[in-house]
Amino acid sequence: MPLQKSWRELDRDAVARAPDRPGVYELGDGSGTVLSVDHGVLRDELKTALTYGDGDRVRWTETHTLEQARELAADHRERLEQ
């Protein structure tokens, strides 16, 4: 089950708009296929993803803590694999 958010182009503007807070994010290709799910401090994680060209699009959801983000990412990965 994908995150219930709209895709954004993974570019400098998206990174600048990403909150400096913990969360879960999906990276996708140009057609919206989910390539990966991860967690961390969103702005930092997306800077890295942009630098390494890990996807064309991104969507995210914030959490209150890194632990909450880690748990949500694990649950989210399990749903995608089903």
mmCIF file of N, CA and C in Angstrom:
data_model
loop_
_atom_site.group_PDB
_atom_site.id
_atom_site.type_symbol
_atom_site.label_atom_id
_atom_site.label_comp_id
_atom_site.label_asym_id
_atom_site.label_seq_id
_atom_site.Cartn_x
_atom_site.Cartn_y
_atom_site.Cartn_z
ATOM 1 N N MET A 1 0.846 -1.176 0.000
ATOM 2 C CA MET A 1 0.000 0.000 0.000
ATOM 3 C C MET A 1 0.892 1.240 0.000
ATOM 4 N N PRO A 2 0.829 2.051 -1.027
ATOM 5 C CA PRO A 2 1.693 3.228 -1.107
ATOM 6 C C PRO A 2 1.283 4.306 -0.093
ATOM 7 N N LEU A 3 2.193 5.224 0.138
ATOM 8 C CA LEU A 3 1.850 6.368 0.974
ATOM 9 C C LEU A 3 0.727 7.138 0.304
ATOM 10 N N GLN A 4 -0.160 7.673 1.085
ATOM 11 C CA GLN A 4 -1.310 8.391 0.541
ATOM 12 C C GLN A 4 -0.963 9.863 0.303
ATOM 13 N N LYS A 5 0.051 10.074 -0.480
ATOM 14 C CA LYS A 5 0.523 11.418 -0.820
ATOM 15 C C LYS A 5 0.764 11.480 -2.314
ATOM 16 N N SER A 6 0.753 12.681 -2.857
ATOM 17 C CA SER A 6 1.055 12.863 -4.279
ATOM 18 C C SER A 6 2.563 12.806 -4.503
ATOM 19 N N TRP A 7 2.943 12.309 -5.670
ATOM 20 C CA TRP A 7 4.351 12.304 -6.049
ATOM 21 C C TRP A 7 4.808 13.728 -6.326
ATOM 22 N N ARG A 8 6.071 14.002 -6.010
ATOM 23 C CA ARG A 8 6.753 15.243 -6.379
ATOM 24 C C ARG A 8 7.991 14.843 -7.168
ATOM 25 N N GLU A 9 8.408 15.699 -8.080
ATOM 26 C CA GLU A 9 9.676 15.461 -8.753
ATOM 27 C C GLU A 9 10.772 15.531 -7.697
ATOM 28 N N LEU A 10 11.719 14.607 -7.740
ATOM 29 C CA LEU A 10 12.853 14.655 -6.821
ATOM 30 C C LEU A 10 13.868 15.631 -7.386
ATOM 31 N N ASP A 11 13.790 16.866 -6.903
ATOM 32 C CA ASP A 11 14.691 17.923 -7.342
ATOM 33 C C ASP A 11 15.038 18.810 -6.145
ATOM 34 N N ARG A 12 15.814 19.836 -6.392
ATOM 35 C CA ARG A 12 16.236 20.713 -5.290
ATOM 36 C C ARG A 12 15.054 21.382 -4.601
ATOM 37 N N ASP A 13 14.019 21.702 -5.355
ATOM 38 C CA ASP A 13 12.837 22.327 -4.776
ATOM 39 C C ASP A 13 12.147 21.383 -3.782
ATOM 40 N N ALA A 14 12.017 20.116 -4.157
ATOM 41 C CA ALA A 14 11.403 19.140 -3.254
ATOM 42 C C ALA A 14 12.238 18.966 -1.987
ATOM 43 N N VAL A 15 13.551 18.917 -2.144
ATOM 44 C CA VAL A 15 14.434 18.782 -0.981
ATOM 45 C C VAL A 15 14.273 20.001 -0.074
ATOM 46 N N ALA A 16 14.216 21.186 -0.651
ATOM 47 C CA ALA A 16 14.068 22.405 0.144
ATOM 48 C C ALA A 16 12.729 22.445 0.879
ATOM 49 N N ARG A 17 11.702 21.856 0.288
ATOM 50 C CA ARG A 17 10.373 21.846 0.911
ATOM 51 C C ARG A 17 10.191 20.715 1.921
ATOM 52 N N ALA A 18 11.077 19.743 1.891
ATOM 53 C CA ALA A 18 10.979 18.618 2.829
ATOM 54 C C ALA A 18 11.226 19.123 4.250
ATOM 55 N N PRO A 19 10.432 18.637 5.191
ATOM 56 C CA PRO A 19 10.625 19.074 6.573
ATOM 57 C C PRO A 19 11.926 18.530 7.154
ATOM 58 N N ASP A 20 12.474 19.266 8.073
ATOM 59 C CA ASP A 20 13.686 18.851 8.774
ATOM 60 C C ASP A 20 13.249 18.050 10.005
ATOM 61 N N ARG A 21 12.465 17.008 9.739
ATOM 62 C CA ARG A 21 11.863 16.177 10.776
ATOM 63 C C ARG A 21 11.931 14.714 10.350
ATOM 64 N N PRO A 22 11.755 13.810 11.302
ATOM 65 C CA PRO A 22 11.735 12.386 10.942
ATOM 66 C C PRO A 22 10.515 12.062 10.084
ATOM 67 N N GLY A 23 10.662 11.018 9.281
ATOM 68 C CA GLY A 23 9.545 10.568 8.472
ATOM 69 C C GLY A 23 9.908 9.377 7.610
ATOM 70 N N VAL A 24 8.923 8.948 6.838
ATOM 71 C CA VAL A 24 9.057 7.836 5.899
ATOM 72 C C VAL A 24 8.908 8.415 4.500
ATOM 73 N N TYR A 25 9.701 7.907 3.569
ATOM 74 C CA TYR A 25 9.589 8.392 2.200
ATOM 75 C C TYR A 25 9.689 7.237 1.212
ATOM 76 N N GLU A 26 9.070 7.457 0.069
ATOM 77 C CA GLU A 26 9.167 6.527 -1.057
ATOM 78 C C GLU A 26 9.875 7.245 -2.188
ATOM 79 N N LEU A 27 10.740 6.522 -2.865
ATOM 80 C CA LEU A 27 11.339 7.003 -4.098
ATOM 81 C C LEU A 27 10.721 6.217 -5.237
ATOM 82 N N GLY A 28 10.392 6.905 -6.321
ATOM 83 C CA GLY A 28 9.765 6.239 -7.452
ATOM 84 C C GLY A 28 10.416 6.609 -8.760
ATOM 85 N N ASP A 29 10.086 5.821 -9.785
ATOM 86 C CA ASP A 29 10.582 6.142 -11.123
ATOM 87 C C ASP A 29 9.623 7.112 -11.801
ATOM 88 N N GLY A 30 9.892 7.438 -13.033
ATOM 89 C CA GLY A 30 9.090 8.405 -13.769
ATOM 90 C C GLY A 30 7.639 8.011 -13.954
ATOM 91 N N SER A 31 7.340 6.714 -13.910
ATOM 92 C CA SER A 31 5.954 6.267 -14.083
ATOM 93 C C SER A 31 5.237 6.064 -12.748
ATOM 94 N N GLY A 32 5.918 6.336 -11.636
ATOM 95 C CA GLY A 32 5.277 6.217 -10.329
ATOM 96 C C GLY A 32 5.410 4.867 -9.667
ATOM 97 N N THR A 33 6.261 4.012 -10.188
ATOM 98 C CA THR A 33 6.530 2.727 -9.556
ATOM 99 C C THR A 33 7.457 2.951 -8.367
ATOM 100 N N VAL A 34 7.086 2.409 -7.216
ATOM 101 C CA VAL A 34 7.899 2.576 -6.014
ATOM 102 C C VAL A 34 9.195 1.772 -6.159
ATOM 103 N N LEU A 35 10.318 2.458 -6.018
ATOM 104 C CA LEU A 35 11.631 1.820 -6.105
ATOM 105 C C LEU A 35 12.173 1.457 -4.730
ATOM 106 N N SER A 36 11.886 2.304 -3.743
ATOM 107 C CA SER A 36 12.377 2.031 -2.392
ATOM 108 C C SER A 36 11.559 2.785 -1.362
ATOM 109 N N VAL A 37 11.610 2.281 -0.140
ATOM 110 C CA VAL A 37 10.971 2.901 1.020
ATOM 111 C C VAL A 37 12.046 3.008 2.085
ATOM 112 N N ASP A 38 12.162 4.181 2.683
ATOM 113 C CA ASP A 38 13.159 4.342 3.740
ATOM 114 C C ASP A 38 12.661 5.375 4.738
ATOM 115 N N HIS A 39 13.468 5.643 5.739
ATOM 116 C CA HIS A 39 13.093 6.581 6.791
ATOM 117 C C HIS A 39 14.313 7.356 7.259
ATOM 118 N N GLY A 40 14.064 8.406 8.014
ATOM 119 C CA GLY A 40 15.133 9.225 8.577
ATOM 120 C C GLY A 40 14.672 10.657 8.662
ATOM 121 N N VAL A 41 15.620 11.569 8.873
ATOM 122 C CA VAL A 41 15.307 12.996 8.830
ATOM 123 C C VAL A 41 15.111 13.330 7.354
ATOM 124 N N LEU A 42 13.900 13.710 7.004
ATOM 125 C CA LEU A 42 13.500 13.764 5.598
ATOM 126 C C LEU A 42 14.411 14.630 4.730
ATOM 127 N N ARG A 43 14.692 15.850 5.145
ATOM 128 C CA ARG A 43 15.508 16.722 4.293
ATOM 129 C C ARG A 43 16.890 16.123 4.043
ATOM 130 N N ASP A 44 17.497 15.577 5.085
ATOM 131 C CA ASP A 44 18.820 14.968 4.930
ATOM 132 C C ASP A 44 18.781 13.756 4.009
ATOM 133 N N GLU A 45 17.777 12.908 4.209
ATOM 134 C CA GLU A 45 17.645 11.704 3.383
ATOM 135 C C GLU A 45 17.430 12.058 1.913
ATOM 136 N N LEU A 46 16.598 13.065 1.661
ATOM 137 C CA LEU A 46 16.303 13.427 0.270
ATOM 138 C C LEU A 46 17.475 14.128 -0.401
ATOM 139 N N LYS A 47 18.284 14.860 0.364
ATOM 140 C CA LYS A 47 19.517 15.429 -0.203
ATOM 141 C C LYS A 47 20.406 14.308 -0.735
ATOM 142 N N THR A 48 20.538 13.262 0.052
ATOM 143 C CA THR A 48 21.364 12.121 -0.355
ATOM 144 C C THR A 48 20.774 11.430 -1.574
ATOM 145 N N ALA A 49 19.459 11.199 -1.551
ATOM 146 C CA ALA A 49 18.797 10.529 -2.683
ATOM 147 C C ALA A 49 18.959 11.337 -3.961
ATOM 148 N N LEU A 50 18.841 12.656 -3.864
ATOM 149 C CA LEU A 50 19.006 13.513 -5.041
ATOM 150 C C LEU A 50 20.442 13.449 -5.548
ATOM 151 N N THR A 51 21.396 13.501 -4.647
ATOM 152 C CA THR A 51 22.813 13.463 -5.019
ATOM 153 C C THR A 51 23.163 12.182 -5.768
ATOM 154 N N TYR A 52 22.625 11.060 -5.294
ATOM 155 C CA TYR A 52 22.973 9.764 -5.898
ATOM 156 C C TYR A 52 22.006 9.323 -6.997
ATOM 157 N N GLY A 53 20.997 10.133 -7.302
ATOM 158 C CA GLY A 53 20.064 9.797 -8.369
ATOM 159 C C GLY A 53 19.270 8.535 -8.093
ATOM 160 N N ASP A 54 18.811 8.395 -6.846
ATOM 161 C CA ASP A 54 18.125 7.169 -6.436
ATOM 162 C C ASP A 54 16.692 7.044 -6.936
ATOM 163 N N GLY A 55 16.124 8.087 -7.508
ATOM 164 C CA GLY A 55 14.760 8.032 -8.025
ATOM 165 C C GLY A 55 14.443 9.312 -8.768
ATOM 166 N N ASP A 56 13.300 9.299 -9.469
ATOM 167 C CA ASP A 56 12.846 10.473 -10.205
ATOM 168 C C ASP A 56 11.807 11.259 -9.419
ATOM 169 N N ARG A 57 11.075 10.551 -8.564
ATOM 170 C CA ARG A 57 9.981 11.158 -7.804
ATOM 171 C C ARG A 57 10.090 10.755 -6.343
ATOM 172 N N VAL A 58 9.395 11.525 -5.510
ATOM 173 C CA VAL A 58 9.422 11.257 -4.073
ATOM 174 C C VAL A 58 8.066 11.632 -3.462
ATOM 175 N N ARG A 59 7.731 10.950 -2.393
ATOM 176 C CA ARG A 59 6.608 11.351 -1.545
ATOM 177 C C ARG A 59 6.951 10.920 -0.128
ATOM 178 N N TRP A 60 6.426 11.640 0.846
ATOM 179 C CA TRP A 60 6.802 11.366 2.229
ATOM 180 C C TRP A 60 5.660 11.654 3.181
ATOM 181 N N THR A 61 5.821 11.139 4.387
ATOM 182 C CA THR A 61 4.935 11.467 5.497
ATOM 183 C C THR A 61 5.800 11.659 6.738
ATOM 184 N N GLU A 62 5.477 12.659 7.520
ATOM 185 C CA GLU A 62 6.242 12.965 8.729
ATOM 186 C C GLU A 62 5.812 12.067 9.881
ATOM 187 N N THR A 63 6.735 11.873 10.820
ATOM 188 C CA THR A 63 6.444 11.198 12.080
ATOM 189 C C THR A 63 7.003 12.055 13.211
ATOM 190 N N HIS A 64 6.680 11.681 14.438
ATOM 191 C CA HIS A 64 7.152 12.459 15.588
ATOM 192 C C HIS A 64 8.571 12.079 16.002
ATOM 193 N N THR A 65 8.925 10.799 15.815
ATOM 194 C CA THR A 65 10.243 10.335 16.251
ATOM 195 C C THR A 65 10.872 9.448 15.177
ATOM 196 N N LEU A 66 12.186 9.270 15.266
ATOM 197 C CA LEU A 66 12.868 8.355 14.348
ATOM 198 C C LEU A 66 12.423 6.922 14.568
ATOM 199 N N GLU A 67 12.158 6.544 15.804
ATOM 200 C CA GLU A 67 11.688 5.186 16.095
ATOM 201 C C GLU A 67 10.339 4.934 15.426
ATOM 202 N N GLN A 68 9.449 5.896 15.512
ATOM 203 C CA GLN A 68 8.149 5.781 14.852
ATOM 204 C C GLN A 68 8.339 5.673 13.332
ATOM 205 N N ALA A 69 9.255 6.436 12.789
ATOM 206 C CA ALA A 69 9.533 6.380 11.349
ATOM 207 C C ALA A 69 10.070 5.007 10.959
ATOM 208 N N ARG A 70 10.973 4.460 11.766
ATOM 209 C CA ARG A 70 11.553 3.138 11.493
ATOM 210 C C ARG A 70 10.460 2.067 11.470
ATOM 211 N N GLU A 71 9.562 2.105 12.455
ATOM 212 C CA GLU A 71 8.478 1.121 12.526
ATOM 213 C C GLU A 71 7.516 1.262 11.347
ATOM 214 N N LEU A 72 7.154 2.491 11.011
ATOM 215 C CA LEU A 72 6.240 2.724 9.902
ATOM 216 C C LEU A 72 6.864 2.276 8.577
ATOM 217 N N ALA A 73 8.154 2.537 8.390
ATOM 218 C CA ALA A 73 8.836 2.115 7.161
ATOM 219 C C ALA A 73 8.846 0.597 7.051
ATOM 220 N N ALA A 74 9.106 -0.100 8.162
ATOM 221 C CA ALA A 74 9.120 -1.571 8.138
ATOM 222 C C ALA A 74 7.739 -2.110 7.789
ATOM 223 N N ASP A 75 6.699 -1.558 8.407
ATOM 224 C CA ASP A 75 5.327 -1.990 8.097
ATOM 225 C C ASP A 75 4.990 -1.703 6.632
ATOM 226 N N HIS A 76 5.407 -0.571 6.162
ATOM 227 C CA HIS A 76 5.114 -0.162 4.792
ATOM 228 C C HIS A 76 5.806 -1.095 3.785
ATOM 229 N N ARG A 77 7.058 -1.455 4.060
ATOM 230 C CA ARG A 77 7.785 -2.373 3.168
ATOM 231 C C ARG A 77 7.087 -3.729 3.107
ATOM 232 N N GLU A 78 6.623 -4.219 4.258
ATOM 233 C CA GLU A 78 5.917 -5.510 4.300
ATOM 234 C C GLU A 78 4.663 -5.473 3.444
ATOM 235 N N ARG A 79 3.892 -4.384 3.508
ATOM 236 C CA ARG A 79 2.667 -4.268 2.692
ATOM 237 C C ARG A 79 2.999 -4.244 1.212
ATOM 238 N N LEU A 80 4.090 -3.574 0.838
ATOM 239 C CA LEU A 80 4.460 -3.505 -0.585
ATOM 240 C C LEU A 80 4.868 -4.862 -1.134
ATOM 241 N N GLU A 81 5.455 -5.706 -0.283
ATOM 242 C CA GLU A 81 5.929 -7.020 -0.728
ATOM 243 C C GLU A 81 4.802 -8.022 -0.892
ATOM 244 N N GLN A 82 3.641 -7.726 -0.358
ATOM 245 C CA GLN A 82 2.511 -8.673 -0.440
ATOM 246 C C GLN A 82 1.844 -8.638 -1.787
#
